[in-house]
Amino acid sequence: MADSSIFSKIRAGEIPGDILRETERVFVLRDIAPQAPVHLLVIPKSEQYRNVVELAAGDPSLLAEMVRVAGELAAEHAAPGDFRLVFNTGPDAGQTVFHVHAHVLAGALTEGSLAN
Ligand code: AMP
């Protein structure tokens, strides 16, 4: 069996991290290297899906929950509730953690945020 992802290790308390909230199926982590004034990650508790394409095919209701939580976070953390939702998909697109996660970015975004 593969090792747990870094996100699961943070959730388990094995390595430090700033978890802001949990629902039944997802949790929210503050990104360690923020690309915008608000940069949060919405992550399913399950590691079953590596990316958003697999998730959408396998469990659309879980994807919908991630989007709902992202909207709630933006309403709480970004002034007018406007935000960018990014799913890097594949290494050539900048994905480095293969446990699906949504980046919630808000507040004075710069051109090229997450294009690293
Ligand atoms: P991606 O490149 O789309 O796979 O996104 C992975 C994200 O996880 C990056 O934005 C990293 O900054 C973030 N990240 C990596 N390690 C940690 C950590 N220990 N705590 C919080 N965020 C992390």
Coordinates of N, CA, C and O and ligand atoms in Angstrom, one line a residue:
M1 N 0.8 -1.2 0.0 CA 0.0 0.0 0.0 C 0.9 1.3 0.0 O 1.9 1.3 0.7
A2 N 0.5 2.2 -0.8 CA 1.3 3.4 -0.9 C 1.3 4.2 0.4 O 0.4 4.1 1.2
D3 N 2.3 5.0 0.6 CA 2.4 5.9 1.8 C 1.2 6.9 1.7 O 0.8 7.2 0.7
S4 N 0.9 7.4 2.9 CA -0.1 8.4 3.0 C 0.4 9.7 2.3 O 1.6 9.9 2.3
S5 N -0.5 10.5 1.8 CA 0.0 11.8 1.2 C 0.4 12.7 2.3 O 0.0 12.5 3.5
I6 N 1.1 13.8 1.9 CA 1.5 14.8 2.9 C 0.3 15.4 3.6 O 0.3 15.7 4.8
F7 N -0.8 15.5 2.8 CA -2.0 16.1 3.4 C -2.6 15.2 4.5 O -3.1 15.7 5.6
S8 N -2.7 13.9 4.2 CA -3.2 13.0 5.2 C -2.3 12.9 6.4 O -2.8 12.8 7.6
K9 N -1.0 13.0 6.2 CA -0.1 13.0 7.4 C -0.3 14.3 8.2 O -0.2 14.2 9.5
I10 N -0.6 15.4 7.6 CA -0.9 16.6 8.4 C -2.2 16.4 9.2 O -2.3 16.6 10.4
R11 N -3.2 15.8 8.5 CA -4.5 15.6 9.2 C -4.4 14.6 10.3 O -5.0 14.8 11.4
A12 N -3.5 13.7 10.2 CA -3.3 12.7 11.2 C -2.4 13.2 12.4 O -2.2 12.5 13.4
G13 N -1.8 14.4 12.2 CA -1.0 15.0 13.2 C 0.4 14.5 13.2 O 1.2 14.8 14.1
E14 N 0.8 13.8 12.1 CA 2.2 13.3 12.0 C 3.2 14.4 11.6 O 4.3 14.3 12.0
I15 N 2.7 15.4 10.9 CA 3.5 16.6 10.6 C 2.7 17.8 10.8 O 1.4 17.7 10.7
P16 N 3.3 19.0 11.1 CA 2.5 20.1 11.5 C 1.8 20.7 10.3 O 2.3 20.6 9.1
G17 N 0.7 21.4 10.5 CA 0.0 22.1 9.5 C -1.2 22.8 10.1 O -1.6 22.5 11.3
D18 N -1.7 23.8 9.4 CA -2.8 24.6 10.0 C -4.1 24.2 9.3 O -4.5 24.6 8.2
I19 N -4.8 23.3 10.0 CA -6.1 22.8 9.5 C -7.2 23.7 10.0 O -7.4 23.9 11.3
L20 N -8.0 24.4 9.1 CA -9.0 25.4 9.5 C -10.3 24.8 9.8 O -11.1 25.3 10.6
R21 N -10.7 23.7 9.1 CA -12.0 23.1 9.3 C -12.1 21.7 8.8 O -11.3 21.4 7.9
E22 N -13.0 21.0 9.3 CA -13.3 19.6 8.7 C -14.8 19.5 8.6 O -15.5 20.0 9.4
T23 N -15.2 18.9 7.5 CA -16.6 18.4 7.4 C -16.5 16.9 7.4 O -15.5 16.3 7.6
E24 N -17.7 16.3 7.1 CA -17.7 14.8 7.1 C -16.7 14.3 6.1 O -16.0 13.3 6.4
R25 N -16.6 14.9 5.0 CA -15.8 14.3 3.9 C -14.6 15.1 3.5 O -13.7 14.6 2.7
V26 N -14.4 16.4 3.9 CA -13.3 17.2 3.4 C -12.7 17.9 4.6 O -13.3 18.0 5.7
F27 N -11.4 18.3 4.4 CA -10.8 19.2 5.4 C -10.1 20.4 4.7 O -9.9 20.3 3.4
V28 N -9.8 21.4 5.4 CA -9.2 22.7 4.8 C -7.9 22.9 5.5 O -7.8 23.0 6.7
L29 N -6.9 23.1 4.7 CA -5.5 23.4 5.1 C -5.0 24.7 4.6 O -5.2 25.0 3.4
R30 N -4.4 25.5 5.4 CA -3.7 26.7 4.9 C -2.5 26.3 4.2 O -1.6 25.6 4.7
D31 N -2.4 26.8 2.9 CA -1.2 26.5 2.1 C 0.1 27.1 2.7 O 0.1 28.2 3.1
I32 N 1.1 26.2 2.8 CA 2.4 26.6 3.4 C 3.1 27.7 2.6 O 4.0 28.4 3.1
A33 N 2.8 27.8 1.3 CA 3.5 28.7 0.4 C 2.5 29.5 -0.4 O 2.3 29.3 -1.6
P34 N 1.8 30.5 0.3 CA 0.7 31.1 -0.3 C 1.1 31.9 -1.6 O 2.1 32.6 -1.6
Q35 N 0.2 31.8 -2.6 CA 0.4 32.5 -3.8 C -0.6 33.7 -3.9 O -0.6 34.4 -5.0
A36 N -1.3 33.9 -2.9 CA -2.3 35.0 -2.8 C -2.6 35.3 -1.4 O -2.3 34.5 -0.5
P37 N -3.1 36.5 -1.0 CA -3.4 36.8 0.4 C -4.3 35.7 1.1 O -4.0 35.4 2.2
V38 N -5.2 35.1 0.4 CA -5.9 34.0 0.9 C -5.6 32.8 0.0 O -5.8 32.8 -1.2
H39 N -5.0 31.8 0.6 CA -4.6 30.6 -0.2 C -4.9 29.4 0.7 O -4.1 29.0 1.6
L40 N -6.0 28.7 0.5 CA -6.4 27.6 1.3 C -6.6 26.4 0.4 O -6.8 26.5 -0.9
L41 N -6.4 25.2 0.9 CA -6.6 24.0 0.1 C -7.8 23.2 0.7 O -7.9 23.0 1.9
V42 N -8.7 22.8 -0.2 CA -9.8 22.0 0.2 C -9.5 20.5 -0.3 O -9.3 20.3 -1.5
I43 N -9.5 19.6 0.7 CA -9.0 18.3 0.4 C -9.9 17.2 0.9 O -10.4 17.2 2.0
P44 N -10.3 16.2 0.0 CA -11.1 15.1 0.6 C -10.3 14.3 1.6 O -9.1 14.2 1.5
K45 N -11.0 13.8 2.6 CA -10.3 13.0 3.6 C -9.9 11.7 2.9 O -8.8 11.1 3.3
S46 N -10.6 11.2 1.9 CA -10.2 10.0 1.2 C -9.0 10.4 0.2 O -9.1 11.4 -0.5
E47 N -8.1 9.5 0.1 CA -7.0 9.6 -0.9 C -7.3 8.9 -2.2 O -6.4 8.7 -3.1
Q48 N -8.6 8.5 -2.4 CA -8.9 7.6 -3.5 C -8.7 8.2 -4.8 O -8.3 7.5 -5.8
Y49 N -8.8 9.5 -4.9 CA -8.8 10.2 -6.2 C -7.5 11.1 -6.3 O -7.2 11.9 -5.4
R50 N -6.8 10.9 -7.4 CA -5.5 11.6 -7.6 C -5.7 13.0 -8.1 O -4.8 13.8 -7.9
N51 N -6.7 13.2 -8.9 CA -6.9 14.5 -9.5 C -8.4 14.7 -9.7 O -9.2 13.8 -9.5
V52 N -8.7 15.9 -10.2 CA -10.1 16.3 -10.3 C -10.9 15.6 -11.4 O -12.1 15.4 -11.3
V53 N -10.2 15.1 -12.4 CA -10.8 14.4 -13.5 C -11.3 13.0 -12.9 O -12.5 12.6 -13.1
E54 N -10.4 12.4 -12.2 CA -10.8 11.1 -11.5 C -12.0 11.3 -10.5 O -12.9 10.5 -10.5
L55 N -11.9 12.4 -9.8 CA -12.9 12.7 -8.8 C -14.2 12.9 -9.4 O -15.3 12.4 -9.0
A56 N -14.3 13.7 -10.5 CA -15.5 14.1 -11.1 C -16.2 12.8 -11.7 O -17.4 12.7 -11.7
A57 N -15.4 11.9 -12.2 CA -15.9 10.7 -12.8 C -16.4 9.7 -11.7 O -17.4 9.0 -11.8
G58 N -15.7 9.7 -10.5 CA -15.9 8.7 -9.5 C -16.9 9.1 -8.4 O -17.6 8.3 -7.9
D59 N -16.9 10.5 -8.1 CA -17.7 10.9 -7.0 C -18.1 12.4 -7.2 O -17.6 13.3 -6.5
P60 N -19.0 12.7 -8.1 CA -19.4 14.1 -8.4 C -19.9 14.8 -7.1 O -19.7 16.0 -7.0
S61 N -20.5 14.1 -6.2 CA -21.1 14.8 -5.0 C -20.0 15.2 -4.1 O -20.1 16.3 -3.4
L62 N -18.9 14.5 -4.1 CA -17.7 15.0 -3.3 C -17.1 16.2 -3.9 O -16.7 17.1 -3.2
L63 N -17.0 16.2 -5.2 CA -16.5 17.4 -5.9 C -17.4 18.6 -5.6 O -16.9 19.7 -5.3
A64 N -18.7 18.4 -5.6 CA -19.7 19.5 -5.3 C -19.5 19.9 -3.9 O -19.6 21.2 -3.6
E65 N -19.2 19.0 -3.0 CA -19.0 19.5 -1.6 C -17.7 20.3 -1.5 O -17.7 21.3 -0.8
M66 N -16.7 19.9 -2.2 CA -15.4 20.8 -2.2 C -15.7 22.2 -2.7 O -15.2 23.2 -2.1
V67 N -16.5 22.3 -3.8 CA -16.9 23.6 -4.3 C -17.7 24.4 -3.3 O -17.5 25.6 -3.1
R68 N -18.6 23.7 -2.6 CA -19.4 24.4 -1.6 C -18.6 24.9 -0.5 O -18.7 26.1 -0.1
V69 N -17.7 24.1 0.0 CA -16.8 24.6 1.1 C -15.9 25.7 0.6 O -15.7 26.7 1.4
A70 N -15.4 25.6 -0.6 CA -14.6 26.7 -1.2 C -15.4 28.0 -1.1 O -14.8 29.1 -0.8
G71 N -16.6 28.0 -1.5 CA -17.5 29.2 -1.5 C -17.6 29.7 -0.1 O -17.6 30.9 0.1
E72 N -17.8 28.8 0.9 CA -18.0 29.3 2.3 C -16.7 29.9 2.7 O -16.7 31.0 3.4
L73 N -15.6 29.3 2.4 CA -14.3 29.9 2.8 C -14.1 31.3 2.2 O -13.6 32.2 2.9
A74 N -14.4 31.4 0.9 CA -14.2 32.7 0.3 C -15.1 33.8 0.9 O -14.8 34.9 1.1
A75 N -16.3 33.4 1.3 CA -17.3 34.3 1.9 C -16.7 34.8 3.3 O -16.9 35.9 3.7
E76 N -16.0 33.9 4.0 CA -15.4 34.2 5.3 C -14.1 35.0 5.2 O -13.8 35.8 6.0
H77 N -13.3 34.6 4.2 CA -11.9 35.1 4.2 C -11.6 36.2 3.2 O -10.6 36.8 3.3
A78 N -12.5 36.3 2.2 CA -12.2 37.3 1.1 C -13.4 38.3 1.1 O -14.5 37.9 1.1
A79 N -13.0 39.6 1.0 CA -14.1 40.6 1.2 C -15.4 40.4 0.4 O -16.4 40.1 1.0
P80 N -15.4 40.4 -0.9 CA -16.7 40.3 -1.5 C -17.1 38.8 -1.8 O -18.1 38.5 -2.5
G81 N -16.3 37.9 -1.3 CA -16.6 36.5 -1.6 C -16.1 36.0 -3.0 O -16.5 34.9 -3.4
D82 N -15.3 36.8 -3.7 CA -14.9 36.4 -5.0 C -13.6 35.6 -4.8 O -12.7 35.9 -4.0
F83 N -13.4 34.6 -5.6 CA -12.3 33.7 -5.5 C -12.0 33.0 -6.8 O -12.8 32.9 -7.7
R84 N -10.8 32.4 -6.8 CA -10.3 31.6 -7.9 C -10.2 30.1 -7.3 O -9.7 29.9 -6.2
L85 N -10.7 29.2 -8.1 CA -10.6 27.8 -7.7 C -9.7 27.0 -8.7 O -10.1 27.0 -9.9
V86 N -8.6 26.5 -8.2 CA -7.6 25.9 -9.1 C -7.4 24.4 -8.8 O -7.1 24.1 -7.6
F87 N -7.5 23.6 -9.8 CA -7.1 22.2 -9.6 C -5.9 21.9 -10.6 O -6.2 21.7 -11.8
N88 N -4.7 22.0 -10.1 CA -3.6 21.6 -10.9 C -3.8 20.1 -11.2 O -4.0 19.3 -10.3
T89 N -3.6 19.7 -12.5 CA -3.9 18.3 -12.9 C -2.8 17.8 -13.7 O -2.7 18.1 -14.9
G90 N -1.9 17.0 -13.1 CA -0.8 16.4 -13.8 C 0.5 17.2 -13.6 O 0.4 18.5 -13.4
P91 N 1.6 16.6 -13.6 CA 2.9 17.2 -13.3 C 3.2 18.4 -14.2 O 3.8 19.4 -13.7
D92 N 2.9 18.3 -15.4 CA 3.2 19.4 -16.4 C 2.4 20.6 -16.1 O 2.7 21.7 -16.6
A93 N 1.3 20.4 -15.4 CA 0.4 21.6 -15.0 C 0.8 22.1 -13.6 O 0.1 22.9 -13.0
G94 N 1.8 21.5 -13.0 CA 2.2 22.0 -11.7 C 1.7 21.2 -10.5 O 2.0 21.5 -9.4
Q95 N 1.0 20.1 -10.8 CA 0.6 19.3 -9.6 C 1.8 18.6 -9.0 O 2.6 17.9 -9.7
T96 N 1.9 18.7 -7.7 CA 3.0 18.0 -6.9 C 2.5 17.0 -5.9 O 3.2 16.2 -5.5
V97 N 1.2 17.2 -5.5 CA 0.6 16.2 -4.5 C -0.5 15.5 -5.2 O -1.5 16.2 -5.6
F98 N -0.4 14.2 -5.3 CA -1.4 13.4 -6.1 C -2.4 12.8 -5.2 O -2.7 11.6 -5.2
H99 N -3.0 13.7 -4.4 CA -4.2 13.5 -3.6 C -5.0 14.7 -3.9 O -4.6 15.8 -3.5
V100 N -6.1 14.5 -4.6 CA -6.8 15.7 -5.2 C -7.1 16.8 -4.2 O -7.5 16.5 -3.0
H101 N -6.9 18.0 -4.6 CA -7.1 19.1 -3.7 C -7.5 20.4 -4.6 O -7.0 20.5 -5.7
A102 N -8.3 21.2 -4.0 CA -8.6 22.5 -4.7 C -7.9 23.6 -4.0 O -7.9 23.7 -2.8
H103 N -7.3 24.5 -4.8 CA -6.7 25.7 -4.3 C -7.8 26.8 -4.3 O -8.3 27.0 -5.3
V104 N -8.0 27.4 -3.1 CA -8.9 28.5 -3.1 C -8.0 29.8 -2.9 O -7.3 29.9 -1.9
L105 N -8.1 30.6 -3.9 CA -7.2 31.8 -4.0 C -8.1 33.1 -4.0 O -9.1 33.1 -4.8
A106 N -7.7 34.0 -3.2 CA -8.5 35.3 -3.2 C -7.7 36.4 -2.7 O -6.7 36.2 -2.0
G107 N -8.1 37.6 -3.1 CA -7.5 38.8 -2.6 C -6.3 39.2 -3.4 O -5.3 38.6 -3.4
A108 N -6.4 40.2 -4.2 CA -5.3 40.8 -5.0 C -4.4 39.8 -5.7 O -3.2 39.7 -5.4
L109 N -5.1 39.0 -6.5 CA -4.3 37.9 -7.2 C -3.4 38.6 -8.2 O -3.8 39.6 -8.9
T110 N -2.2 38.0 -8.4 CA -1.3 38.5 -9.4 C -1.4 37.6 -10.6 O -1.7 36.5 -10.5
E111 N -1.2 38.2 -11.8 CA -1.2 37.4 -13.0 C -0.1 36.3 -12.8 O 1.0 36.6 -12.4
G112 N -0.5 35.1 -13.1 CA 0.5 34.0 -13.0 C 0.5 33.3 -11.7 O 1.3 32.4 -11.4
S113 N -0.5 33.7 -10.8 CA -0.6 33.0 -9.5 C -0.8 31.5 -9.8 O -1.6 31.1 -10.6
L114 N 0.0 30.6 -9.2 CA 0.0 29.2 -9.3 C 0.5 28.7 -10.7 O 0.3 27.6 -11.1
A115 N 1.1 29.6 -11.5 CA 1.6 29.2 -12.8 C 3.1 28.8 -12.6 O 3.9 28.9 -13.5
N116 N 3.5 28.5 -11.3 CA 4.9 28.2 -11.0 C 5.2 26.7 -11.4 O 4.4 25.9 -11.6
Ligands
AMP1 P1 -0.2 21.2 -6.2 O1 1.2 21.8 -6.7 O2 -1.3 21.7 -7.0 O3 -0.1 19.7 -6.1 O4 -0.4 21.8 -4.8 C1 0.3 21.3 -3.6 C2 0.2 22.5 -2.6 O5 0.5 21.9 -1.3 C3 1.2 23.6 -2.9 O6 0.6 24.8 -3.0 C4 2.1 23.6 -1.6 O7 2.5 24.8 -1.2 C5 1.2 22.9 -0.6 N1 1.9 22.2 0.5 C6 2.9 21.4 0.4 N2 3.3 21.0 1.6 C7 2.5 21.6 2.5 C8 2.4 21.6 3.9 N3 3.2 20.9 4.7 N4 1.4 22.4 4.5 C9 0.6 23.1 3.7 N5 0.6 23.2 2.4 C10 1.6 22.4 1.8

